[in-house]
Amino acid sequence: MTPVVTIREIGRWVGQTVRLQGWLYNKRSSGKIQFLQVRDGTGLIQCVVVRSEVGDEIFARCDKLTQECSLTVDGVVRADERAPSGYELTVTDVNLIGPSHDYPITLKEHGVDFLLDHRHLWIRTPRQRAILKIRAEVMRAMSLYLDGHGFTRVDPPILTPAACEGTTELFHTRYFDEDAYLTQSGQLYLEAAAMALGKVYSMGPAFRAEKSKTRRHLIEFWMIEPEMAFFRHEDNLRLQEEFVSFVVKHVLDNCEPELRTLGRDVDKLSKVVPPFPRMTYDEAVAWLNQHGHDLKWGDDFGAPHETAIAEQFDKPVFIERYPTHLKAFYMQPDPDRPEVVLCADMLAPEGYGEIVGGSERIHDYYLLKRRFEEHQLPEEAYGWYLDLRKYGSVPHSGFGIGLERTVAWICGLEHVREAIPFPRMLYRLYP
Ligand code: 4AD
Ligand code: MG
C-alpha cells in the first residue's frame, strides 16, 4: 500500500513512493515532460511526469488535467534545493478524482471585485491559504496566552436587547415580538462574567452597521475581548503589550512558510516586544499640530492622524486618556482630570491604525447611573448591567482586539477583506 502523505510532511519520505491527494494548481509541459503543481491544503509541490518513465497512457492522462481538478498523484519524493518547498515528486501514477472545466480564476491578474465575487474559489490560492492559516494561528496564540494566564473563555450572546458601543451602528432584527440587535461587542456581558470568574475572555463575531468603506472596516468582524476584575488602567496596558507581543512571536515561530509566501518583512515584526511607547491624547494632538495637521482638543482622530502618529514608532503605540465625550459611556474618568477617561487605543505600526480599544470601566453605581441619563440609555435594557455595581462592585478593566486588523498587520495586507474567509462589507453579502 502506498502511504498517503501531506505536502507539509513530505520531507519525512525522501526516496520513498507516496501518494498525494489534492488539486492541480498549475501545469507546464515541454513535450516529453510535464510539471504538475499540486496543492493539498498544506502546501504546494512540483510533480514531474516524464513520458519515458510513466508510459504513454499515464502521460496522456496528465495532458488532459486542467486547473483545479482534484486528483491523486503517486511518486517518489526527492529533495531539491531549488524547489520552493525543498522537495519534488517524480510521478509514477496519476488519477483524476473530480474534473474542473473553465476554472474562472486563472493565474493572471484579476480585479478585486471579480475575486470577491469568487471568494469561495479565491481562498484556494497559496496567498489566501497562507493568510487563513495565519489567522488560525493568531487565534490559537490568543487562546494559548489567555488560557495560560488564568483566563476562562466565556461566550457572550450574539442577539442582544441593547447597544454597547453607541446606537448609530446597530444591526436591528426582530426577536419574536421584541426588538433585538446583533452584538457590537460582548463587553457588558464579559464584565458580568469577570465578577463571576475573575479573568475572562471571549472570541467571536461582532457586527457594526457602519457606512464606512475603508481598508480597515468590515461589517462583520471578529473580536477577542479579555475582561479582568481588579485590573486598573495600568495593568490593562501591561497585559495588552505582553499579549500582542506573544501573538506576533507565535506567528513568527510557527508560520515561517506562510509569511514567506506573503513576502512579509519579518524583521519589522520581530521588533514587537514590550514595552510599547505611549502618548496621551493631549500629546498626540500637540504632536499632530506641530506636524502639519490642524486639530482642536476634543476632535477625534481619523486614519491619516493615526497613521502619522504610528509612523514614528516601530512597535504599536498606545494613545491614552481621550476626552470623555469621544468615548463610550462606560469608561472610568481619570481621577485627576475628569474631562478625560482611563482608556487607550493601540495603533499598529506601518499604517494599520487602531487594533485594540480598551479601558478601565466605571465601577461606581451613581456615576454609571448618571452616564445612563446623559446618554439617554433605557434602564429597562441595562438594569442588569447596573446590578453589577450594586452587588460587590470592583474596579475592572478590559479591551477588545480586532482579529482582522491584527491579521492584516501581521500579514502585511493592504485591506482587511483578505483577513477573513468570507468578508461582509458595505454592499457585499455574496458569497
Ligand atoms: O474600539 P472598539 O469599538 O471597542 C469595543 O468594542 C470595546 N467594547 C472592546 C472592549 O473593551 N471589550 O473595537 C475594538 C476593536 C478595534 O480596535 C478594532 O480593532 C476592531 O475592534 N474593530 C473593527 N474591525 C474591523 N471592522 C470594524 N468595523 C471594526 N470596528 C472595530
Ligand atoms: Mg475603538
CSV table of C-alpha atoms and ligand atoms in Angstrom, one decimal:
chain,number,residue,atom,x,y,z
A,1,MET,CA,0.0,0.0,0.0
A,2,THR,CA,1.3,3.4,-1.0
A,3,PRO,CA,1.3,5.7,2.1
A,4,VAL,CA,-0.9,8.8,1.7
A,5,VAL,CA,1.0,11.9,2.9
A,6,THR,CA,0.6,15.6,3.0
A,7,ILE,CA,2.9,18.1,1.3
A,8,ARG,CA,3.8,19.7,4.6
A,9,GLU,CA,5.3,16.4,6.0
A,10,ILE,CA,6.7,15.1,2.7
A,11,GLY,CA,10.3,15.7,3.8
A,12,ARG,CA,10.0,12.6,6.0
A,13,TRP,CA,9.5,10.4,2.9
A,14,VAL,CA,12.6,11.2,0.8
A,15,GLY,CA,13.4,8.3,-1.5
A,16,GLN,CA,10.1,6.6,-1.0
A,17,THR,CA,7.0,6.2,-3.1
A,18,VAL,CA,4.0,8.1,-1.6
A,19,ARG,CA,0.5,9.3,-2.6
A,20,LEU,CA,-0.7,12.9,-2.5
A,21,GLN,CA,-4.3,13.9,-2.6
A,22,GLY,CA,-5.1,17.3,-3.8
A,23,TRP,CA,-5.8,19.7,-6.6
A,24,LEU,CA,-3.9,20.8,-9.7
A,25,TYR,CA,-2.8,24.4,-9.2
A,26,ASN,CA,-0.9,24.8,-12.4
A,27,LYS,CA,0.7,22.8,-15.2
A,28,ARG,CA,3.6,23.3,-17.6
A,29,SER,CA,4.8,20.9,-20.3
A,30,SER,CA,7.6,20.6,-22.7
A,31,GLY,CA,6.7,17.7,-25.0
A,32,LYS,CA,8.3,14.8,-23.1
A,33,ILE,CA,8.0,16.2,-19.6
A,34,GLN,CA,5.1,17.7,-17.7
A,35,PHE,CA,5.3,19.7,-14.5
A,36,LEU,CA,2.2,19.5,-12.3
A,37,GLN,CA,2.0,21.9,-9.5
A,38,VAL,CA,-0.2,20.2,-6.9
A,39,ARG,CA,-1.6,21.7,-3.7
A,40,ASP,CA,-3.3,19.8,-0.9
A,41,GLY,CA,-4.2,22.5,1.7
A,42,THR,CA,-0.9,22.0,3.5
A,43,GLY,CA,1.4,23.3,0.7
A,44,LEU,CA,2.4,23.3,-2.9
A,45,ILE,CA,4.7,20.9,-4.7
A,46,GLN,CA,6.0,20.3,-8.2
A,47,CYS,CA,5.4,16.8,-9.6
A,48,VAL,CA,7.4,15.8,-12.6
A,49,VAL,CA,6.0,13.5,-15.2
A,50,VAL,CA,8.4,12.0,-17.6
A,51,ARG,CA,6.9,10.3,-20.6
A,52,SER,CA,9.6,7.7,-21.0
A,53,GLU,CA,9.2,6.7,-17.3
A,54,VAL,CA,5.4,6.6,-16.9
A,55,GLY,CA,4.5,5.5,-20.4
A,56,ASP,CA,2.1,7.0,-23.0
A,57,GLU,CA,-1.1,6.2,-21.3
A,58,ILE,CA,-0.4,8.0,-17.9
A,59,PHE,CA,1.3,10.8,-19.8
A,60,ALA,CA,-1.8,11.4,-21.9
A,61,ARG,CA,-3.9,11.3,-18.8
A,62,CYS,CA,-1.8,14.1,-17.3
A,63,ASP,CA,-2.1,16.0,-20.6
A,64,LYS,CA,-5.9,16.2,-20.0
A,65,LEU,CA,-5.7,17.5,-16.5
A,66,THR,CA,-7.0,21.1,-16.1
A,67,GLN,CA,-6.6,23.8,-13.5
A,68,GLU,CA,-8.2,22.9,-10.1
A,69,CYS,CA,-9.2,19.4,-11.0
A,70,SER,CA,-8.8,17.1,-8.0
A,71,LEU,CA,-6.5,14.2,-8.2
A,72,THR,CA,-4.2,11.7,-6.6
A,73,VAL,CA,-0.6,11.6,-7.5
A,74,ASP,CA,1.8,8.7,-6.7
A,75,GLY,CA,5.5,9.3,-6.9
A,76,VAL,CA,9.0,9.1,-5.4
A,77,VAL,CA,9.9,12.0,-3.1
A,78,ARG,CA,13.2,13.8,-4.0
A,79,ALA,CA,14.9,16.6,-2.1
A,80,ASP,CA,15.5,19.5,-4.4
A,81,GLU,CA,17.1,22.7,-3.1
A,82,ARG,CA,15.8,24.7,-6.0
A,83,ALA,CA,12.2,23.8,-5.3
A,84,PRO,CA,10.3,26.4,-3.1
A,85,SER,CA,9.1,23.6,-0.8
A,86,GLY,CA,12.5,21.9,-0.8
A,87,TYR,CA,11.1,18.7,-2.4
A,88,GLU,CA,9.8,17.4,-5.7
A,89,LEU,CA,7.8,14.3,-6.7
A,90,THR,CA,8.9,12.1,-9.6
A,91,VAL,CA,5.5,10.8,-10.7
A,92,THR,CA,4.7,7.1,-11.2
A,93,ASP,CA,0.9,7.4,-11.4
A,94,VAL,CA,-1.9,10.0,-11.6
A,95,ASN,CA,-5.6,9.6,-11.2
A,96,LEU,CA,-8.3,12.2,-11.7
A,97,ILE,CA,-11.0,12.4,-9.0
A,98,GLY,CA,-13.1,15.4,-10.0
A,99,PRO,CA,-12.8,17.4,-13.2
A,100,SER,CA,-12.7,21.2,-13.4
A,101,HIS,CA,-13.5,22.9,-16.6
A,102,ASP,CA,-13.2,26.7,-17.3
A,103,TYR,CA,-12.0,27.5,-13.8
A,104,PRO,CA,-12.8,31.2,-13.5
A,105,ILE,CA,-9.7,32.3,-11.6
A,106,THR,CA,-6.8,32.0,-14.0
A,107,LEU,CA,-3.2,32.7,-13.0
A,108,LYS,CA,-3.2,36.1,-14.5
A,109,GLU,CA,-4.2,39.3,-12.6
A,110,HIS,CA,-7.9,39.8,-11.7
A,111,GLY,CA,-9.7,42.8,-10.4
A,112,VAL,CA,-10.7,42.7,-6.8
A,113,ASP,CA,-14.4,42.8,-7.4
A,114,PHE,CA,-14.1,39.7,-9.6
A,115,LEU,CA,-12.0,38.0,-6.9
A,116,LEU,CA,-14.5,38.9,-4.2
A,117,ASP,CA,-17.4,37.5,-6.3
A,118,HIS,CA,-15.4,34.3,-6.5
A,119,ARG,CA,-14.2,34.3,-2.8
A,120,HIS,CA,-15.3,30.7,-2.5
A,121,LEU,CA,-12.6,29.8,-5.1
A,122,TRP,CA,-10.1,32.6,-4.4
A,123,ILE,CA,-9.3,31.1,-1.0
A,124,ARG,CA,-7.7,28.2,-2.8
A,125,THR,CA,-4.7,30.3,-3.9
A,126,PRO,CA,-1.4,30.0,-2.0
A,127,ARG,CA,-1.6,33.6,-0.8
A,128,GLN,CA,-5.1,33.3,0.6
A,129,ARG,CA,-4.3,30.0,2.1
A,130,ALA,CA,-1.3,31.5,3.9
A,131,ILE,CA,-3.5,34.3,5.3
A,132,LEU,CA,-6.2,32.0,6.6
A,133,LYS,CA,-3.5,29.8,8.1
A,134,ILE,CA,-2.0,32.7,9.9
A,135,ARG,CA,-5.5,33.9,11.0
A,136,ALA,CA,-6.0,30.5,12.7
A,137,GLU,CA,-2.6,30.6,14.3
A,138,VAL,CA,-3.3,34.1,15.6
A,139,MET,CA,-6.5,32.8,17.3
A,140,ARG,CA,-4.6,29.8,18.6
A,141,ALA,CA,-1.9,32.1,20.1
A,142,MET,CA,-4.5,34.3,21.7
A,143,SER,CA,-6.2,31.3,23.4
A,144,LEU,CA,-2.8,29.8,24.4
A,145,TYR,CA,-1.8,33.1,26.1
A,146,LEU,CA,-5.1,33.7,27.8
A,147,ASP,CA,-5.7,30.1,28.9
A,148,GLY,CA,-2.2,30.0,30.2
A,149,HIS,CA,-2.7,33.2,32.3
A,150,GLY,CA,-5.7,32.2,34.3
A,151,PHE,CA,-8.4,33.4,31.9
A,152,THR,CA,-11.7,31.5,31.4
A,153,ARG,CA,-13.3,31.7,28.0
A,154,VAL,CA,-16.9,32.8,28.2
A,155,ASP,CA,-19.2,33.2,25.2
A,156,PRO,CA,-21.5,36.3,25.3
A,157,PRO,CA,-24.8,36.3,23.3
A,158,ILE,CA,-24.9,37.4,19.7
A,159,LEU,CA,-28.6,38.6,19.9
A,160,THR,CA,-28.9,41.4,22.4
A,161,PRO,CA,-31.5,43.9,23.6
A,162,ALA,CA,-29.2,46.9,23.7
A,163,ALA,CA,-26.2,48.7,22.3
A,164,CYS,CA,-22.6,48.5,23.7
A,165,GLU,CA,-20.7,50.9,21.5
A,166,GLY,CA,-23.3,53.6,20.6
A,167,THR,CA,-26.7,53.3,19.0
A,168,THR,CA,-25.9,54.5,15.4
A,169,GLU,CA,-24.2,51.4,14.1
A,170,LEU,CA,-26.7,48.7,15.3
A,171,PHE,CA,-28.0,45.9,13.2
A,172,HIS,CA,-31.6,45.7,14.0
A,173,THR,CA,-33.7,42.5,13.9
A,174,ARG,CA,-36.8,41.1,15.4
A,175,TYR,CA,-36.8,38.7,18.4
A,176,PHE,CA,-40.3,37.4,18.1
A,177,ASP,CA,-42.3,40.3,19.4
A,178,GLU,CA,-39.3,42.3,20.7
A,179,ASP,CA,-36.6,44.4,19.0
A,180,ALA,CA,-33.2,42.9,19.1
A,181,TYR,CA,-29.7,43.8,17.8
A,182,LEU,CA,-26.7,41.9,16.7
A,183,THR,CA,-23.9,42.3,19.2
A,184,GLN,CA,-21.4,45.1,18.6
A,185,SER,CA,-19.2,43.8,21.5
A,186,GLY,CA,-19.6,41.3,24.2
A,187,GLN,CA,-18.0,43.6,26.8
A,188,LEU,CA,-21.0,44.3,29.0
A,189,TYR,CA,-21.6,40.5,29.4
A,190,LEU,CA,-17.9,39.9,30.0
A,191,GLU,CA,-18.0,42.4,32.8
A,192,ALA,CA,-20.7,40.3,34.4
A,193,ALA,CA,-18.6,37.2,33.8
A,194,ALA,CA,-15.5,38.8,35.3
A,195,MET,CA,-17.4,39.3,38.5
A,196,ALA,CA,-18.1,35.5,38.5
A,197,LEU,CA,-14.8,34.1,37.2
A,198,GLY,CA,-12.2,36.9,37.7
A,199,LYS,CA,-10.4,36.9,34.4
A,200,VAL,CA,-12.4,36.0,31.3
A,201,TYR,CA,-12.3,36.4,27.5
A,202,SER,CA,-14.5,35.9,24.5
A,203,MET,CA,-13.7,35.2,20.9
A,204,GLY,CA,-16.5,35.8,18.4
A,205,PRO,CA,-18.1,37.9,15.8
A,206,ALA,CA,-19.2,41.5,16.2
A,207,PHE,CA,-21.4,43.5,13.9
A,208,ARG,CA,-21.3,47.2,13.1
A,209,ALA,CA,-23.7,48.7,10.6
A,210,GLU,CA,-21.1,51.3,9.7
A,211,LYS,CA,-21.5,53.0,6.4
A,212,SER,CA,-17.7,53.0,6.1
A,213,LYS,CA,-15.9,51.7,3.1
A,214,THR,CA,-12.3,51.8,4.2
A,215,ARG,CA,-9.5,49.3,4.2
A,216,ARG,CA,-9.9,48.9,7.9
A,217,HIS,CA,-13.7,48.3,8.2
A,218,LEU,CA,-15.8,45.2,8.0
A,219,ILE,CA,-19.5,45.0,8.8
A,220,GLU,CA,-18.9,41.6,10.5
A,221,PHE,CA,-15.6,41.1,12.2
A,222,TRP,CA,-14.1,39.0,15.0
A,223,MET,CA,-13.1,40.4,18.3
A,224,ILE,CA,-11.2,38.9,21.2
A,225,GLU,CA,-12.3,40.6,24.4
A,226,PRO,CA,-10.4,40.0,27.7
A,227,GLU,CA,-12.0,41.4,30.9
A,228,MET,CA,-10.3,41.4,34.2
A,229,ALA,CA,-11.7,42.1,37.7
A,230,PHE,CA,-9.4,44.2,39.9
A,231,PHE,CA,-7.3,45.4,36.9
A,232,ARG,CA,-6.6,49.1,36.7
A,233,HIS,CA,-5.8,51.1,33.6
A,234,GLU,CA,-2.1,50.5,34.0
A,235,ASP,CA,-2.5,46.7,34.5
A,236,ASN,CA,-4.6,46.7,31.4
A,237,LEU,CA,-2.0,48.3,29.2
A,238,ARG,CA,0.7,46.0,30.5
A,239,LEU,CA,-1.4,42.9,29.7
A,240,GLN,CA,-2.1,44.3,26.2
A,241,GLU,CA,1.5,44.8,25.2
A,242,GLU,CA,2.5,41.3,26.5
A,243,PHE,CA,-0.4,39.7,24.8
A,244,VAL,CA,0.2,41.3,21.4
A,245,SER,CA,3.9,40.6,21.6
A,246,PHE,CA,3.2,37.0,22.4
A,247,VAL,CA,0.9,36.6,19.4
A,248,VAL,CA,3.4,38.2,17.0
A,249,LYS,CA,6.2,36.0,18.2
A,250,HIS,CA,4.0,32.9,18.0
A,251,VAL,CA,3.3,33.6,14.3
A,252,LEU,CA,7.0,34.3,13.6
A,253,ASP,CA,7.8,30.9,15.3
A,254,ASN,CA,5.0,28.9,13.7
A,255,CYS,CA,4.2,30.4,10.3
A,256,GLU,CA,7.5,30.9,8.6
A,257,PRO,CA,6.4,29.3,5.2
A,258,GLU,CA,3.2,31.4,5.2
A,259,LEU,CA,5.0,34.6,6.0
A,260,ARG,CA,7.4,33.8,3.2
A,261,THR,CA,4.5,33.2,0.7
A,262,LEU,CA,3.2,36.6,1.6
A,263,GLY,CA,6.6,38.3,1.3
A,264,ARG,CA,6.2,39.7,4.7
A,265,ASP,CA,9.2,41.7,6.1
A,266,VAL,CA,9.6,39.7,9.3
A,267,ASP,CA,12.4,42.0,10.7
A,268,LYS,CA,9.7,44.5,11.3
A,269,LEU,CA,7.6,42.0,13.3
A,270,SER,CA,10.5,40.9,15.4
A,271,LYS,CA,10.8,44.4,16.9
A,272,VAL,CA,7.4,44.0,18.5
A,273,VAL,CA,8.4,43.4,22.2
A,274,PRO,CA,7.2,45.1,25.4
A,275,PRO,CA,7.2,47.9,26.5
A,276,PHE,CA,5.2,49.8,23.8
A,277,PRO,CA,5.5,53.6,23.5
A,278,ARG,CA,2.7,55.7,25.0
A,279,MET,CA,1.3,59.1,24.2
A,280,THR,CA,-1.6,60.8,25.9
A,281,TYR,CA,-4.4,62.2,23.7
A,282,ASP,CA,-3.2,65.7,24.6
A,283,GLU,CA,0.4,64.9,23.5
A,284,ALA,CA,-0.9,63.3,20.3
A,285,VAL,CA,-3.0,66.4,19.4
A,286,ALA,CA,0.0,68.7,20.1
A,287,TRP,CA,2.3,66.5,18.1
A,288,LEU,CA,-0.1,66.4,15.1
A,289,ASN,CA,-0.5,70.2,15.2
A,290,GLN,CA,3.3,70.5,15.1
A,291,HIS,CA,3.4,68.2,12.1
A,292,GLY,CA,1.1,69.9,9.6
A,293,HIS,CA,-2.3,68.7,10.9
A,294,ASP,CA,-5.0,71.0,12.2
A,295,LEU,CA,-6.8,69.6,15.2
A,296,LYS,CA,-8.6,71.1,18.2
A,297,TRP,CA,-8.6,69.5,21.6
A,298,GLY,CA,-11.7,67.3,21.6
A,299,ASP,CA,-11.5,66.3,17.9
A,300,ASP,CA,-11.4,62.6,17.1
A,301,PHE,CA,-8.5,61.2,15.1
A,302,GLY,CA,-9.0,60.0,11.6
A,303,ALA,CA,-7.0,57.4,9.7
A,304,PRO,CA,-4.4,59.9,8.5
A,305,HIS,CA,-3.8,61.1,12.1
A,306,GLU,CA,-3.4,57.6,13.4
A,307,THR,CA,-1.0,56.7,10.6
A,308,ALA,CA,1.1,59.8,11.2
A,309,ILE,CA,1.4,59.1,14.9
A,310,ALA,CA,2.2,55.4,14.4
A,311,GLU,CA,4.8,56.1,11.8
A,312,GLN,CA,7.1,57.5,14.4
A,313,PHE,CA,7.5,54.1,16.0
A,314,ASP,CA,8.5,50.6,15.0
A,315,LYS,CA,6.2,49.0,17.6
A,316,PRO,CA,2.5,49.5,18.3
A,317,VAL,CA,1.8,52.7,20.3
A,318,PHE,CA,-0.8,53.4,22.9
A,319,ILE,CA,-2.9,56.6,22.8
A,320,GLU,CA,-4.2,57.1,26.3
A,321,ARG,CA,-6.8,59.2,28.0
A,322,TYR,CA,-9.2,60.5,25.4
A,323,PRO,CA,-11.7,63.2,26.1
A,324,THR,CA,-14.8,61.7,27.7
A,325,HIS,CA,-17.2,62.8,25.0
A,326,LEU,CA,-15.3,60.9,22.3
A,327,LYS,CA,-15.6,57.5,24.0
A,328,ALA,CA,-18.3,55.1,25.2
A,329,PHE,CA,-20.5,55.7,28.3
A,330,TYR,CA,-18.8,53.0,30.5
A,331,MET,CA,-15.3,54.4,30.7
A,332,GLN,CA,-13.8,55.4,34.1
A,333,PRO,CA,-12.9,59.1,34.3
A,334,ASP,CA,-9.3,59.9,35.2
A,335,PRO,CA,-9.4,60.9,38.9
A,336,ASP,CA,-7.1,63.8,38.4
A,337,ARG,CA,-8.8,65.1,35.2
A,338,PRO,CA,-12.4,64.1,34.9
A,339,GLU,CA,-12.6,65.5,31.4
A,340,VAL,CA,-10.6,62.5,30.1
A,341,VAL,CA,-11.2,58.8,30.6
A,342,LEU,CA,-8.8,55.9,31.5
A,343,CYS,CA,-8.8,54.4,28.1
A,344,ALA,CA,-6.3,53.5,25.4
A,345,ASP,CA,-6.3,52.7,21.7
A,346,MET,CA,-3.4,50.7,20.5
A,347,LEU,CA,-2.3,51.7,17.0
A,348,ALA,CA,-0.3,49.2,15.0
A,349,PRO,CA,2.8,50.3,13.0
A,350,GLU,CA,3.0,50.6,9.2
A,351,GLY,CA,-0.3,52.5,8.9
A,352,TYR,CA,-2.6,49.7,10.1
A,353,GLY,CA,-4.4,52.0,12.6
A,354,GLU,CA,-6.2,51.0,15.7
A,355,ILE,CA,-6.1,47.3,16.5
A,356,VAL,CA,-7.1,47.5,20.2
A,357,GLY,CA,-9.6,49.6,22.1
A,358,GLY,CA,-9.8,49.2,25.9
A,359,SER,CA,-10.4,51.0,29.2
A,360,GLU,CA,-11.0,50.8,32.9
A,361,ARG,CA,-14.7,50.6,33.5
A,362,ILE,CA,-16.9,52.7,35.7
A,363,HIS,CA,-17.4,50.7,38.9
A,364,ASP,CA,-19.4,53.3,40.9
A,365,TYR,CA,-23.1,52.8,40.8
A,366,TYR,CA,-24.1,56.5,41.0
A,367,LEU,CA,-21.7,57.6,38.3
A,368,LEU,CA,-22.8,54.9,36.0
A,369,LYS,CA,-26.4,55.8,36.6
A,370,ARG,CA,-25.6,59.4,35.7
A,371,ARG,CA,-24.0,58.3,32.5
A,372,PHE,CA,-27.1,56.4,31.5
A,373,GLU,CA,-29.1,59.5,31.9
A,374,GLU,CA,-26.6,61.6,30.0
A,375,HIS,CA,-26.6,59.1,27.1
A,376,GLN,CA,-30.3,58.5,27.3
A,377,LEU,CA,-29.9,54.8,27.6
A,378,PRO,CA,-33.1,53.0,28.7
A,379,GLU,CA,-32.7,51.5,32.1
A,380,GLU,CA,-35.0,48.5,31.2
A,381,ALA,CA,-32.4,47.3,28.8
A,382,TYR,CA,-29.4,47.9,31.0
A,383,GLY,CA,-30.8,47.3,34.5
A,384,TRP,CA,-28.8,44.1,34.8
A,385,TYR,CA,-25.6,45.9,34.0
A,386,LEU,CA,-26.2,48.4,36.8
A,387,ASP,CA,-26.7,45.5,39.2
A,388,LEU,CA,-23.0,44.7,38.7
A,389,ARG,CA,-22.3,48.0,40.5
A,390,LYS,CA,-24.9,47.2,43.2
A,391,TYR,CA,-23.6,43.9,44.4
A,392,GLY,CA,-19.9,43.7,45.2
A,393,SER,CA,-18.6,46.1,42.5
A,394,VAL,CA,-14.8,46.2,42.0
A,395,PRO,CA,-12.5,48.2,39.7
A,396,HIS,CA,-12.1,46.3,36.5
A,397,SER,CA,-10.7,46.8,33.0
A,398,GLY,CA,-10.7,45.1,29.6
A,399,PHE,CA,-10.1,45.5,26.0
A,400,GLY,CA,-11.1,44.3,22.5
A,401,ILE,CA,-8.7,43.4,19.8
A,402,GLY,CA,-9.9,43.2,16.2
A,403,LEU,CA,-8.8,39.9,14.7
A,404,GLU,CA,-8.9,41.0,11.0
A,405,ARG,CA,-6.9,44.2,11.6
A,406,THR,CA,-4.4,42.3,13.6
A,407,VAL,CA,-4.1,39.7,10.9
A,408,ALA,CA,-3.9,42.3,8.2
A,409,TRP,CA,-1.0,44.0,10.1
A,410,ILE,CA,0.9,40.7,10.8
A,411,CYS,CA,0.5,39.5,7.2
A,412,GLY,CA,1.2,42.9,5.7
A,413,LEU,CA,-2.1,43.1,3.8
A,414,GLU,CA,-3.5,46.2,2.1
A,415,HIS,CA,-7.1,45.6,3.2
A,416,VAL,CA,-8.8,43.7,6.0
A,417,ARG,CA,-11.1,42.0,3.4
A,418,GLU,CA,-8.4,39.3,2.8
A,419,ALA,CA,-8.1,38.6,6.6
A,420,ILE,CA,-11.4,36.9,7.0
A,421,PRO,CA,-12.7,33.9,5.0
A,422,PHE,CA,-15.9,35.5,3.7
A,423,PRO,CA,-15.9,39.2,4.2
A,424,ARG,CA,-19.1,41.1,4.9
A,425,MET,CA,-18.6,44.6,3.7
A,426,LEU,CA,-20.7,47.6,2.8
A,427,TYR,CA,-22.8,46.4,-0.3
A,428,ARG,CA,-21.3,42.9,-0.2
A,429,LEU,CA,-23.1,39.9,1.3
A,430,TYR,CA,-22.2,37.4,-1.5
A,431,PRO,CA,-20.9,34.7,-1.5
B,1,4AD,O1,-12.7,50.1,19.8
B,1,4AD,P1,-13.9,49.1,19.8
B,1,4AD,O2,-15.2,49.6,19.2
B,1,4AD,O3,-14.1,48.7,21.3
B,1,4AD,C1,-15.1,47.9,21.8
B,1,4AD,O4,-16.0,47.4,21.1
B,1,4AD,C2,-14.9,47.6,23.2
B,1,4AD,N1,-16.3,47.3,23.8
B,1,4AD,C3,-14.0,46.5,23.4
B,1,4AD,C4,-13.7,46.1,24.8
B,1,4AD,O5,-13.2,47.0,25.6
B,1,4AD,N2,-14.1,44.9,25.3
B,1,4AD,O6,-13.5,47.8,19.0
B,1,4AD,C5,-12.4,47.1,19.4
B,1,4AD,C6,-11.5,46.7,18.2
B,1,4AD,C7,-11.0,47.9,17.4
B,1,4AD,O7,-9.8,48.4,18.0
B,1,4AD,C8,-10.7,47.3,16.0
B,1,4AD,O8,-9.5,46.5,16.0
B,1,4AD,C9,-11.9,46.3,15.9
B,1,4AD,O9,-12.3,46.0,17.2
B,1,4AD,N3,-12.9,46.9,15.1
B,1,4AD,C10,-13.2,46.6,13.8
B,1,4AD,N4,-12.5,45.8,12.9
B,1,4AD,C11,-13.0,45.7,11.7
B,1,4AD,N5,-14.1,46.4,11.2
B,1,4AD,C12,-14.8,47.2,12.0
B,1,4AD,N6,-15.8,47.8,11.6
B,1,4AD,C13,-14.3,47.3,13.4
B,1,4AD,N7,-14.7,48.0,14.5
B,1,4AD,C14,-13.9,47.8,15.5
B,2,MG,MG,-12.2,51.9,19.2
